[in-house]
Amino acid sequence: MRDNDVDKNIKRAANILLEQYERTGDEDNIVNNKEKVLGKYGRVFSQANISRLQIKEFEEFLTFKENKHWRSLQRQKNWLRKHSEEEIKDKLSLLLDESQDIVKRIDNFFEIKGMKKAITTPILLVAYPNSYGVWNEISEWGLKTLGLWLITYENKSREKLSEGAVYRYVKDVLVRLSNEMNVDLWTLDAILWYYHKHNKDKISLSLQEMKEYLLEDLSNIFTPEFEFKSQSGKWGGTGVVPVDLGARKDYFLLSTKEITQDLIEPEEISNDGYFDWVTQERMRDGESPMVQALKENNPEKHRVLLFAREKSGSNFPFTYYGPLEFVNEHKDIENSRRFVFRLQSWDLISKSNFTLGNPQIGDSKPRPNTKLIKEAPEFNLQNNYGVNNQNRIAKISANYNDEKNKKLGDCGEELVLEYEKEKLKEHPELLSKISHISKENDNAGYDILSFTENGEEMLIEVKTTRGGKNTPFFLSSNEFKTAMNNVGKYYIYRVYEYNPYSYSKFYVLSGKLDEYNHEPYTWIFSPNKT
């Protein structure tokens, strides 16, 4: 971004923020508290006082109740007790030493666990109120929304710069913006708070896909008026969190990949961009407003946003995968409900190398004692979408970058391959012709070439899940066409309850799949009992 572009955007941003402040005024008494905070803690964090600083004074700053717009401070005081008083004073002394480079000062202070941008920069502000602005989730969102978030620090080598290097830029922009508005940096911080508070409908639109967010960060961004409590309260860690954004209400779907007592089975993103989510028990009955919102697909009123992580705990971040589109519901689990969503940004996400926290499959071959148990399918295929629902079905991605899902598929194929070899062991002339087609050609439309005991060809497509018998599966347009062009010899082997250590089950589907009277991008199948 060129300097003249920055100047232009700063003038525009200044006008927007001043207009906002004229409408709201100091409704939360943030500006009015300035002298009280600066008067007390400007002395505490002065360079001359650091050698005499008592840790209790630091803790009091973190719990200072008048700081309504700095709620995150009070949540970090316990981290101080993990460091010696001497270490804290040394790092504070360097942080407040203006003869040193700001990048070095910030990065050094961040070595104290818990002392991140939302605490470090308020300390600088109270110590030097005319030189340093506050960098936290709210001010960062404001700068991004106002077109002032300089991306030149993402240099040509795409190396991630340190927090100190980023703050050097943030500090400069905040100072220039406060000068343009003719307000001090404390007041600018308050105005950015009010801008955030009264423009909540824009906030979720600024989330970056594939970026990691701690629950505490999400709480600070979207509900700063509430105190964050780890593993309790509004942001408890799993399930659905409704966020009122004024003109719209968004629903944050928080998925943790660990198997817990709240989850029937691990939640997964399939390698064609679908997310299979099992509701918690408390949502099982009726069509509550929340359930209706999850299924409605009305982004003007609300959106469903997916955040997923591998482990629970406040220190494990969620990765943001973007908005979801409701596809289907399967009421096949006792005391729960299964929703199938599609990731709207899957085509973009699938082109980047990412991993989703699916449980590890390990090697692409099952253990030697793993066997398949065949069960009869007591159901028929059913078109769960009806006619002309083409816009609800996502185009399958040919780029299978989710290696963990691919390993699961490979394991299922290996099981079926061994099953077919065992079946034909009395027919060596056929046994020698069995071929693992998908190893050679991903576009064949099926995985394994085998034969009936009468010598008739079998084109076998393998679909594998750790879920139960009624777990739906997806069929690509290529697979569907191959099936329709080979009626009578195309077979779907559905491997379910996959277990790499003991036994897995499967059933076989064959025959016509032409209940669908429109050209699909991707088919979803659900085996419902007759």
Short mmCIF file of C-alpha atoms in Angstrom, two decimals:
data_model
loop_
_atom_site.label_atom_id
_atom_site.label_comp_id
_atom_site.label_asym_id
_atom_site.label_seq_id
_atom_site.Cartn_x
_atom_site.Cartn_y
_atom_site.Cartn_z
CA MET A 1 0.00 0.00 0.00
CA ARG A 2 1.55 3.33 -1.08
CA ASP A 3 1.84 6.25 1.36
CA ASN A 4 -0.69 8.34 -0.57
CA ASP A 5 -3.13 5.41 -0.42
CA VAL A 6 -2.60 5.18 3.35
CA ASP A 7 -3.18 8.94 3.72
CA LYS A 8 -6.37 8.72 1.68
CA ASN A 9 -7.67 5.79 3.70
CA ILE A 10 -6.77 7.49 6.98
CA LYS A 11 -8.82 10.58 6.05
CA ARG A 12 -11.76 8.39 5.08
CA ALA A 13 -11.46 6.28 8.25
CA ALA A 14 -11.21 9.38 10.43
CA ASN A 15 -14.49 10.72 9.04
CA ILE A 16 -16.26 7.39 9.60
CA LEU A 17 -15.05 7.09 13.19
CA LEU A 18 -15.88 10.69 14.07
CA GLU A 19 -19.38 10.30 12.66
CA GLN A 20 -19.77 7.13 14.74
CA TYR A 21 -18.66 8.95 17.89
CA GLU A 22 -21.04 11.83 17.24
CA ARG A 23 -23.91 9.33 17.18
CA THR A 24 -22.97 7.31 20.25
CA GLY A 25 -20.96 9.67 22.45
CA ASP A 26 -19.08 8.21 25.39
CA GLU A 27 -21.95 5.91 26.31
CA ASP A 28 -19.76 3.48 28.30
CA ASN A 29 -17.74 6.20 30.08
CA ILE A 30 -14.49 5.00 28.56
CA VAL A 31 -13.15 8.46 27.72
CA ASN A 32 -14.27 9.80 31.08
CA ASN A 33 -12.12 7.19 32.84
CA LYS A 34 -8.96 8.27 31.04
CA GLU A 35 -7.53 10.53 33.73
CA LYS A 36 -8.27 8.00 36.47
CA VAL A 37 -6.42 5.21 34.67
CA LEU A 38 -3.52 7.29 33.37
CA GLY A 39 -3.08 9.08 36.68
CA LYS A 40 -2.66 5.87 38.63
CA TYR A 41 -0.96 3.50 36.22
CA GLY A 42 1.09 6.05 34.34
CA ARG A 43 3.13 6.30 37.54
CA VAL A 44 3.15 2.52 38.15
CA PHE A 45 4.55 1.79 34.69
CA SER A 46 6.92 4.71 34.45
CA GLN A 47 10.50 3.82 33.60
CA ALA A 48 11.67 5.32 36.89
CA ASN A 49 9.31 3.16 38.96
CA ILE A 50 9.98 -0.28 37.46
CA SER A 51 12.70 -1.17 39.97
CA ARG A 52 10.21 -0.46 42.80
CA LEU A 53 7.22 -2.08 41.09
CA GLN A 54 5.33 -4.63 43.14
CA ILE A 55 3.75 -7.52 41.26
CA LYS A 56 0.55 -6.82 43.19
CA GLU A 57 0.36 -3.45 41.41
CA PHE A 58 0.69 -5.21 38.06
CA GLU A 59 -2.11 -7.61 39.01
CA GLU A 60 -4.30 -4.67 40.06
CA PHE A 61 -3.84 -3.17 36.60
CA LEU A 62 -5.00 -6.42 35.03
CA THR A 63 -8.16 -6.45 37.16
CA PHE A 64 -8.94 -2.74 36.94
CA LYS A 65 -12.74 -2.72 36.61
CA GLU A 66 -13.00 0.72 35.01
CA ASN A 67 -11.37 -0.66 31.87
CA LYS A 68 -14.64 -1.78 30.29
CA HIS A 69 -13.04 -1.97 26.87
CA TRP A 70 -10.02 -3.95 28.12
CA ARG A 71 -11.81 -6.91 29.67
CA SER A 72 -9.17 -9.37 28.52
CA LEU A 73 -6.62 -7.91 30.95
CA GLN A 74 -8.12 -9.52 34.02
CA ARG A 75 -7.91 -13.01 32.52
CA GLN A 76 -4.12 -13.09 32.41
CA LYS A 77 -2.98 -12.31 35.93
CA ASN A 78 -2.47 -15.99 36.79
CA TRP A 79 0.27 -16.20 34.15
CA LEU A 80 2.33 -13.67 36.12
CA ARG A 81 2.75 -16.15 38.95
CA LYS A 82 4.54 -18.54 36.61
CA HIS A 83 7.45 -16.09 36.28
CA SER A 84 9.84 -14.64 38.82
CA GLU A 85 9.47 -11.03 39.92
CA GLU A 86 12.97 -10.32 38.65
CA GLU A 87 12.18 -11.67 35.17
CA ILE A 88 8.97 -9.63 34.93
CA LYS A 89 10.73 -6.43 35.98
CA ASP A 90 13.56 -7.01 33.51
CA LYS A 91 11.14 -7.48 30.63
CA LEU A 92 9.02 -4.51 31.69
CA SER A 93 12.13 -2.36 31.88
CA LEU A 94 13.07 -3.25 28.30
CA LEU A 95 9.48 -2.80 27.09
CA LEU A 96 9.40 0.74 28.44
CA ASP A 97 12.90 1.69 27.27
CA GLU A 98 12.28 3.98 24.28
CA SER A 99 15.95 3.97 23.35
CA GLN A 100 15.49 0.37 22.16
CA ASP A 101 13.80 -0.79 18.96
CA ILE A 102 10.05 -1.37 19.41
CA VAL A 103 10.21 -4.74 17.64
CA LYS A 104 12.76 -6.07 20.10
CA ARG A 105 10.83 -4.66 23.07
CA ILE A 106 7.50 -6.21 22.07
CA ASP A 107 8.88 -9.62 21.12
CA ASN A 108 10.87 -9.83 24.35
CA PHE A 109 7.84 -9.02 26.51
CA PHE A 110 5.75 -11.61 24.69
CA GLU A 111 8.03 -14.25 26.18
CA ILE A 112 6.01 -13.88 29.39
CA LYS A 113 3.21 -16.38 28.85
CA GLY A 114 -0.14 -14.64 28.56
CA MET A 115 1.37 -11.20 27.95
CA LYS A 116 0.22 -10.72 24.38
CA LYS A 117 -0.82 -7.70 22.33
CA ALA A 118 -4.01 -6.94 24.30
CA ILE A 119 -1.97 -6.47 27.50
CA THR A 120 1.41 -5.29 26.25
CA THR A 121 0.12 -2.33 24.26
CA PRO A 122 -2.20 -0.94 27.00
CA ILE A 123 0.86 -0.87 29.27
CA LEU A 124 2.66 1.20 26.66
CA LEU A 125 -0.36 3.49 26.32
CA VAL A 126 -0.64 4.29 30.03
CA ALA A 127 3.13 4.82 30.24
CA TYR A 128 3.39 6.95 27.07
CA PRO A 129 -0.17 8.13 26.23
CA ASN A 130 0.97 10.33 23.34
CA SER A 131 3.08 7.71 21.57
CA TYR A 132 1.48 4.26 21.65
CA GLY A 133 -1.97 3.03 20.67
CA VAL A 134 -3.68 -0.18 21.73
CA TRP A 135 -3.49 -3.23 19.47
CA ASN A 136 -6.07 -5.85 20.35
CA GLU A 137 -8.70 -7.86 18.49
CA ILE A 138 -11.13 -4.93 18.40
CA SER A 139 -8.68 -2.33 17.09
CA GLU A 140 -7.27 -4.83 14.57
CA TRP A 141 -10.79 -5.54 13.30
CA GLY A 142 -11.41 -1.80 13.03
CA LEU A 143 -8.24 -1.19 11.02
CA LYS A 144 -9.06 -4.07 8.68
CA THR A 145 -12.65 -2.93 8.19
CA LEU A 146 -11.55 0.65 7.53
CA GLY A 147 -8.94 -0.40 4.96
CA LEU A 148 -5.96 0.44 7.15
CA TRP A 149 -4.49 -3.00 7.72
CA LEU A 150 -1.24 -2.87 5.80
CA ILE A 151 -0.45 -6.23 4.23
CA THR A 152 3.04 -5.27 3.09
CA TYR A 153 4.42 -7.02 6.16
CA GLU A 154 3.42 -10.21 4.34
CA ASN A 155 6.53 -9.82 2.21
CA LYS A 156 7.42 -11.57 -1.01
CA SER A 157 8.88 -14.54 0.82
CA ARG A 158 5.54 -14.89 2.67
CA GLU A 159 7.41 -15.17 5.95
CA LYS A 160 5.34 -14.51 9.01
CA LEU A 161 6.69 -11.48 10.83
CA SER A 162 6.86 -11.23 14.58
CA GLU A 163 4.24 -9.46 16.67
CA GLY A 164 6.74 -6.69 17.29
CA ALA A 165 7.18 -6.08 13.58
CA VAL A 166 3.43 -5.95 13.07
CA TYR A 167 2.95 -3.56 15.99
CA ARG A 168 5.53 -1.18 14.57
CA TYR A 169 3.13 -0.67 11.67
CA VAL A 170 -0.02 -0.66 13.84
CA LYS A 171 1.50 1.98 16.13
CA ASP A 172 2.29 4.24 13.18
CA VAL A 173 -1.22 3.98 11.73
CA LEU A 174 -2.91 4.60 15.08
CA VAL A 175 -0.80 7.71 15.71
CA ARG A 176 -1.53 9.08 12.23
CA LEU A 177 -5.23 8.32 12.61
CA SER A 178 -5.46 10.04 16.01
CA ASN A 179 -3.72 13.11 14.58
CA GLU A 180 -6.14 13.21 11.65
CA MET A 181 -9.10 12.97 14.06
CA ASN A 182 -7.53 15.46 16.50
CA VAL A 183 -8.06 13.11 19.45
CA ASP A 184 -5.58 11.44 21.80
CA LEU A 185 -4.74 7.74 21.51
CA TRP A 186 -6.87 6.79 24.53
CA THR A 187 -9.92 8.42 22.96
CA LEU A 188 -9.16 6.77 19.61
CA ASP A 189 -9.12 3.40 21.35
CA ALA A 190 -12.52 4.18 22.88
CA ILE A 191 -13.95 5.26 19.50
CA LEU A 192 -12.71 2.04 17.88
CA TRP A 193 -14.53 0.18 20.67
CA TYR A 194 -17.77 2.00 19.86
CA TYR A 195 -17.28 1.45 16.13
CA HIS A 196 -16.96 -2.27 16.81
CA LYS A 197 -19.93 -2.28 19.17
CA HIS A 198 -22.29 -0.64 16.67
CA ASN A 199 -21.15 -2.44 13.51
CA LYS A 200 -21.37 -6.03 14.64
CA ASP A 201 -23.09 -7.20 11.47
CA LYS A 202 -19.80 -6.63 9.61
CA ILE A 203 -17.58 -8.44 12.08
CA SER A 204 -17.99 -12.06 11.01
CA LEU A 205 -17.47 -11.05 7.39
CA SER A 206 -13.89 -10.11 8.30
CA LEU A 207 -12.96 -13.55 9.62
CA GLN A 208 -10.15 -15.14 7.61
CA GLU A 209 -10.64 -18.70 6.40
CA MET A 210 -7.99 -21.20 7.51
CA LYS A 211 -6.81 -18.80 10.24
CA GLU A 212 -6.64 -20.06 13.81
CA TYR A 213 -8.64 -18.38 16.58
CA LEU A 214 -8.62 -19.05 20.30
CA LEU A 215 -12.02 -19.11 21.96
CA GLU A 216 -10.92 -16.14 24.02
CA ASP A 217 -10.13 -14.21 20.83
CA LEU A 218 -13.59 -14.98 19.44
CA SER A 219 -15.15 -13.89 22.72
CA ASN A 220 -13.17 -10.62 22.64
CA ILE A 221 -14.15 -9.92 19.05
CA PHE A 222 -17.83 -10.83 19.09
CA THR A 223 -18.97 -10.54 22.71
CA PRO A 224 -16.54 -8.15 24.45
CA GLU A 225 -19.31 -7.12 26.82
CA PHE A 226 -19.23 -10.59 28.43
CA GLU A 227 -16.46 -11.96 30.60
CA PHE A 228 -14.85 -15.00 28.99
CA LYS A 229 -14.78 -18.17 31.08
CA SER A 230 -12.87 -21.17 29.79
CA GLN A 231 -15.01 -24.31 29.29
CA SER A 232 -18.13 -22.60 30.58
CA GLY A 233 -20.51 -19.81 29.74
CA LYS A 234 -21.34 -18.64 26.25
CA TRP A 235 -18.09 -19.90 24.70
CA GLY A 236 -17.97 -23.27 26.41
CA GLY A 237 -15.89 -24.99 23.75
CA THR A 238 -18.23 -27.20 21.68
CA GLY A 239 -21.66 -27.00 20.12
CA VAL A 240 -23.33 -23.95 18.62
CA VAL A 241 -22.76 -20.39 19.85
CA PRO A 242 -25.36 -17.84 18.67
CA VAL A 243 -23.91 -14.36 18.16
CA ASP A 244 -26.28 -11.42 17.80
CA LEU A 245 -24.84 -9.04 15.22
CA GLY A 246 -27.72 -6.60 15.13
CA ALA A 247 -29.01 -6.90 11.58
CA ARG A 248 -28.12 -10.59 11.53
CA LYS A 249 -27.57 -13.45 13.95
CA ASP A 250 -24.72 -15.83 13.13
CA TYR A 251 -24.25 -19.30 14.56
CA PHE A 252 -20.71 -20.45 15.33
CA LEU A 253 -20.48 -24.23 15.06
CA LEU A 254 -17.54 -25.28 17.24
CA SER A 255 -16.32 -28.78 16.46
CA THR A 256 -13.67 -30.53 18.54
CA LYS A 257 -12.37 -33.71 16.97
CA GLU A 258 -11.86 -35.61 20.21
CA ILE A 259 -14.52 -38.21 20.99
CA THR A 260 -16.28 -36.92 24.08
CA GLN A 261 -19.43 -37.84 25.93
CA ASP A 262 -21.28 -35.18 23.93
CA LEU A 263 -20.39 -36.68 20.55
CA ILE A 264 -21.71 -39.89 19.05
CA GLU A 265 -18.71 -40.16 16.72
CA PRO A 266 -15.92 -37.90 15.46
CA GLU A 267 -17.06 -35.05 13.24
CA GLU A 268 -15.33 -34.84 9.87
CA ILE A 269 -14.98 -32.80 6.74
CA SER A 270 -15.10 -35.21 3.82
CA ASN A 271 -12.58 -34.89 1.04
CA ASP A 272 -15.26 -33.40 -1.19
CA GLY A 273 -16.15 -30.58 1.18
CA TYR A 274 -19.08 -31.89 3.24
CA PHE A 275 -19.28 -31.65 7.00
CA ASP A 276 -21.22 -34.33 8.86
CA TRP A 277 -22.30 -32.99 12.25
CA VAL A 278 -24.15 -34.79 15.03
CA THR A 279 -26.13 -32.55 17.35
CA GLN A 280 -25.81 -32.69 21.07
CA GLU A 281 -28.65 -34.39 22.89
CA ARG A 282 -30.29 -31.23 24.17
CA MET A 283 -31.14 -30.21 20.57
CA ARG A 284 -32.86 -33.44 19.61
CA ASP A 285 -36.49 -32.46 20.08
CA GLY A 286 -38.54 -30.21 17.85
CA GLU A 287 -37.65 -27.37 15.53
CA SER A 288 -36.20 -24.76 17.86
CA PRO A 289 -35.31 -21.32 16.43
CA MET A 290 -31.67 -22.41 16.44
CA VAL A 291 -32.37 -25.61 14.48
CA GLN A 292 -34.52 -23.68 12.02
CA ALA A 293 -31.69 -21.19 11.53
CA LEU A 294 -29.15 -23.96 10.94
CA LYS A 295 -31.34 -25.41 8.19
CA GLU A 296 -32.73 -22.28 6.55
CA ASN A 297 -29.80 -21.15 4.34
CA ASN A 298 -30.72 -17.47 4.61
CA PRO A 299 -27.49 -15.44 4.88
CA GLU A 300 -29.43 -12.18 5.12
CA LYS A 301 -30.80 -13.31 8.49
CA HIS A 302 -28.05 -15.61 9.76
CA ARG A 303 -25.05 -17.65 8.72
CA VAL A 304 -23.59 -20.89 10.09
CA LEU A 305 -19.80 -20.66 10.48
CA LEU A 306 -17.58 -23.69 11.06
CA PHE A 307 -14.65 -23.70 13.49
CA ALA A 308 -12.82 -27.00 14.08
CA ARG A 309 -9.88 -28.14 16.18
CA GLU A 310 -8.20 -31.39 17.16
CA LYS A 311 -8.15 -31.10 20.95
CA SER A 312 -10.19 -29.41 23.64
CA GLY A 313 -8.81 -26.84 26.04
CA SER A 314 -8.51 -23.06 26.09
CA ASN A 315 -4.98 -23.16 24.66
CA PHE A 316 -5.95 -25.12 21.54
CA PRO A 317 -7.15 -22.81 18.75
CA PHE A 318 -9.99 -23.40 16.31
CA THR A 319 -9.40 -23.16 12.57
CA TYR A 320 -12.06 -21.16 10.74
CA TYR A 321 -13.35 -23.04 7.67
CA GLY A 322 -15.94 -20.52 6.56
CA PRO A 323 -19.73 -20.46 6.16
CA LEU A 324 -21.75 -23.66 5.82
CA GLU A 325 -24.73 -24.44 3.62
CA PHE A 326 -27.30 -26.89 4.97
CA VAL A 327 -27.74 -29.91 2.69
CA ASN A 328 -29.71 -32.58 4.50
CA GLU A 329 -30.75 -34.04 7.83
CA HIS A 330 -30.65 -37.70 8.81
CA LYS A 331 -32.60 -38.68 11.90
CA ASP A 332 -30.87 -42.02 12.28
CA ILE A 333 -29.13 -41.67 15.63
CA GLU A 334 -30.87 -42.31 18.91
CA ASN A 335 -31.28 -39.14 20.97
CA SER A 336 -29.44 -36.99 18.43
CA ARG A 337 -29.77 -35.52 14.97
CA ARG A 338 -27.31 -35.61 12.11
CA PHE A 339 -26.92 -32.60 9.82
CA VAL A 340 -24.95 -32.61 6.58
CA PHE A 341 -23.50 -29.25 5.53
CA ARG A 342 -21.40 -28.15 2.58
CA LEU A 343 -18.46 -25.77 2.97
CA GLN A 344 -19.23 -22.87 0.66
CA SER A 345 -15.54 -22.06 0.16
CA TRP A 346 -14.39 -25.64 -0.35
CA ASP A 347 -13.08 -25.06 -3.88
CA LEU A 348 -10.62 -22.50 -2.49
CA ILE A 349 -9.80 -24.34 0.73
CA SER A 350 -9.12 -27.65 -1.02
CA LYS A 351 -6.38 -26.05 -3.11
CA SER A 352 -4.31 -25.27 -0.04
CA ASN A 353 -2.42 -27.88 1.92
CA PHE A 354 -4.32 -28.18 5.17
CA THR A 355 -5.13 -30.89 7.61
CA LEU A 356 -8.32 -31.35 9.53
CA GLY A 357 -8.11 -33.04 12.86
CA ASN A 358 -9.60 -36.36 11.89
CA PRO A 359 -8.50 -39.21 14.16
CA GLN A 360 -5.28 -40.67 12.86
CA ILE A 361 -5.70 -43.66 10.60
CA GLY A 362 -2.01 -44.51 10.53
CA ASP A 363 -0.78 -46.67 7.68
CA SER A 364 -2.89 -47.00 4.56
CA LYS A 365 -3.11 -50.75 5.16
CA PRO A 366 -5.28 -52.29 7.89
CA ARG A 367 -3.76 -54.50 10.58
CA PRO A 368 -3.31 -58.18 9.67
CA ASN A 369 -6.13 -59.30 11.95
CA THR A 370 -8.62 -56.83 10.47
CA LYS A 371 -11.49 -58.54 8.66
CA LEU A 372 -14.67 -57.58 6.85
CA ILE A 373 -18.04 -58.89 7.93
CA LYS A 374 -20.72 -58.76 5.25
CA GLU A 375 -24.27 -57.79 6.18
CA ALA A 376 -27.34 -57.66 4.00
CA PRO A 377 -28.59 -54.16 3.18
CA GLU A 378 -32.06 -53.93 4.71
CA PHE A 379 -32.80 -50.71 2.89
CA ASN A 380 -33.11 -49.07 -0.48
CA LEU A 381 -31.31 -46.12 -1.97
CA GLN A 382 -33.33 -42.97 -1.68
CA ASN A 383 -32.94 -39.58 -3.29
CA ASN A 384 -32.90 -37.33 -0.24
CA TYR A 385 -32.84 -34.11 -2.22
CA GLY A 386 -35.80 -34.45 -4.53
CA VAL A 387 -35.83 -33.03 -8.04
CA ASN A 388 -33.84 -30.06 -9.34
CA ASN A 389 -31.87 -29.39 -6.18
CA GLN A 390 -28.75 -28.92 -8.22
CA ASN A 391 -27.72 -25.72 -6.50
CA ARG A 392 -27.45 -27.51 -3.16
CA ILE A 393 -24.81 -29.97 -4.25
CA ALA A 394 -21.16 -29.00 -4.45
CA LYS A 395 -18.84 -29.95 -7.25
CA ILE A 396 -16.49 -32.63 -6.03
CA SER A 397 -12.89 -31.59 -5.63
CA ALA A 398 -10.40 -33.65 -7.62
CA ASN A 399 -7.61 -32.49 -5.36
CA TYR A 400 -7.65 -34.78 -2.31
CA ASN A 401 -5.39 -32.82 -0.02
CA ASP A 402 -6.96 -34.15 3.16
CA GLU A 403 -4.53 -37.04 3.64
CA LYS A 404 -6.29 -38.34 6.71
CA ASN A 405 -9.56 -38.89 4.85
CA LYS A 406 -7.62 -40.44 1.97
CA LYS A 407 -5.96 -42.87 4.35
CA LEU A 408 -9.36 -43.95 5.61
CA GLY A 409 -10.48 -44.59 2.03
CA ASP A 410 -7.28 -46.50 1.27
CA CYS A 411 -7.82 -48.72 4.31
CA GLY A 412 -11.34 -49.58 3.18
CA GLU A 413 -10.13 -50.41 -0.33
CA GLU A 414 -7.43 -52.70 1.05
CA LEU A 415 -10.02 -54.56 3.12
CA VAL A 416 -12.30 -55.05 0.12
CA LEU A 417 -9.37 -56.11 -2.05
CA GLU A 418 -8.43 -58.83 0.45
CA TYR A 419 -12.07 -59.87 0.74
CA GLU A 420 -12.35 -60.31 -3.02
CA LYS A 421 -9.11 -62.29 -3.18
CA GLU A 422 -10.36 -64.58 -0.44
CA LYS A 423 -13.64 -65.02 -2.33
CA LEU A 424 -11.89 -66.09 -5.53
CA LYS A 425 -9.08 -68.18 -4.06
CA GLU A 426 -10.65 -71.31 -5.60
CA HIS A 427 -10.62 -69.60 -9.02
CA PRO A 428 -6.95 -68.79 -9.74
CA GLU A 429 -7.72 -67.71 -13.31
CA LEU A 430 -9.96 -64.95 -11.92
CA LEU A 431 -7.87 -64.20 -8.85
CA SER A 432 -4.94 -63.17 -11.02
CA LYS A 433 -7.10 -60.60 -12.81
CA ILE A 434 -8.21 -58.69 -9.71
CA SER A 435 -6.85 -55.15 -9.96
CA HIS A 436 -6.70 -52.17 -7.61
CA ILE A 437 -7.76 -49.67 -10.29
CA SER A 438 -7.73 -46.51 -8.16
CA LYS A 439 -4.01 -46.95 -7.52
CA GLU A 440 -3.43 -46.50 -11.23
CA ASN A 441 -6.32 -44.27 -12.33
CA ASP A 442 -8.23 -41.94 -10.01
CA ASN A 443 -10.67 -41.05 -12.78
CA ALA A 444 -11.91 -44.55 -13.60
CA GLY A 445 -15.12 -44.07 -11.61
CA TYR A 446 -14.51 -47.15 -9.45
CA ASP A 447 -11.78 -48.51 -7.19
CA ILE A 448 -11.41 -52.26 -7.75
CA LEU A 449 -11.89 -54.61 -10.69
CA SER A 450 -13.02 -58.04 -9.50
CA PHE A 451 -15.25 -60.88 -10.67
CA THR A 452 -18.17 -62.99 -9.59
CA GLU A 453 -17.48 -66.68 -9.15
CA ASN A 454 -19.10 -67.12 -12.56
CA GLY A 455 -16.48 -64.92 -14.15
CA GLU A 456 -18.60 -61.79 -14.62
CA GLU A 457 -16.83 -58.46 -14.17
CA MET A 458 -17.47 -56.41 -11.03
CA LEU A 459 -16.62 -52.71 -10.96
CA ILE A 460 -16.40 -52.00 -7.25
CA GLU A 461 -16.56 -48.53 -5.71
CA VAL A 462 -15.57 -48.56 -2.01
CA LYS A 463 -16.99 -46.05 0.48
CA THR A 464 -15.56 -46.20 4.00
CA THR A 465 -16.66 -44.61 7.27
CA ARG A 466 -16.04 -45.00 10.95
CA GLY A 467 -19.74 -44.25 11.37
CA GLY A 468 -22.66 -46.64 11.52
CA LYS A 469 -24.68 -48.47 8.90
CA ASN A 470 -26.94 -45.54 8.13
CA THR A 471 -24.17 -42.98 7.69
CA PRO A 472 -24.70 -41.29 4.29
CA PHE A 473 -21.99 -41.27 1.67
CA PHE A 474 -21.21 -39.20 -1.39
CA LEU A 475 -20.94 -40.23 -5.02
CA SER A 476 -19.20 -38.00 -7.54
CA SER A 477 -20.68 -37.25 -10.95
CA ASN A 478 -17.97 -39.42 -12.55
CA GLU A 479 -18.81 -42.34 -10.27
CA PHE A 480 -22.52 -41.86 -10.93
CA LYS A 481 -22.01 -41.87 -14.70
CA THR A 482 -19.81 -44.96 -14.50
CA ALA A 483 -22.52 -46.71 -12.50
CA MET A 484 -25.24 -45.73 -14.99
CA ASN A 485 -23.12 -46.91 -17.93
CA ASN A 486 -22.40 -50.26 -16.27
CA VAL A 487 -25.71 -51.31 -14.73
CA GLY A 488 -25.44 -54.94 -13.70
CA LYS A 489 -21.74 -54.94 -12.98
CA TYR A 490 -21.27 -51.78 -10.87
CA TYR A 491 -21.20 -52.43 -7.11
CA ILE A 492 -20.88 -50.12 -4.13
CA TYR A 493 -19.17 -51.73 -1.15
CA ARG A 494 -20.09 -49.63 1.86
CA VAL A 495 -17.55 -50.31 4.63
CA TYR A 496 -18.80 -48.98 7.97
CA GLU A 497 -17.84 -49.12 11.64
CA TYR A 498 -14.27 -49.23 10.37
CA ASN A 499 -11.86 -50.53 12.99
CA PRO A 500 -8.18 -50.91 12.07
CA TYR A 501 -7.59 -53.32 14.94
CA SER A 502 -10.37 -55.90 14.67
CA TYR A 503 -13.46 -56.23 12.45
CA SER A 504 -15.22 -53.84 10.11
CA LYS A 505 -18.61 -54.35 8.49
CA PHE A 506 -19.86 -53.77 4.97
CA TYR A 507 -22.86 -54.14 2.71
CA VAL A 508 -23.17 -54.20 -1.07
CA LEU A 509 -25.42 -52.06 -3.25
CA SER A 510 -25.94 -52.70 -6.95
CA GLY A 511 -28.48 -52.13 -9.70
CA LYS A 512 -29.91 -48.95 -11.15
CA LEU A 513 -29.20 -45.59 -9.57
CA ASP A 514 -31.41 -43.65 -11.97
CA GLU A 515 -33.95 -42.35 -9.48
CA TYR A 516 -32.17 -39.04 -9.96
CA ASN A 517 -33.64 -37.18 -12.91
CA HIS A 518 -31.13 -34.32 -13.13
CA GLU A 519 -27.42 -34.16 -13.80
CA PRO A 520 -25.64 -33.99 -10.41
CA TYR A 521 -22.34 -32.53 -9.43
CA THR A 522 -22.18 -34.79 -6.39
CA TRP A 523 -24.75 -37.26 -5.12
CA ILE A 524 -25.39 -37.94 -1.48
CA PHE A 525 -26.84 -41.37 -0.69
CA SER A 526 -28.66 -42.41 2.44
CA PRO A 527 -29.52 -46.06 3.06
CA ASN A 528 -32.94 -45.93 4.70
CA LYS A 529 -34.71 -49.06 5.91
CA THR A 530 -37.70 -50.18 3.89
#
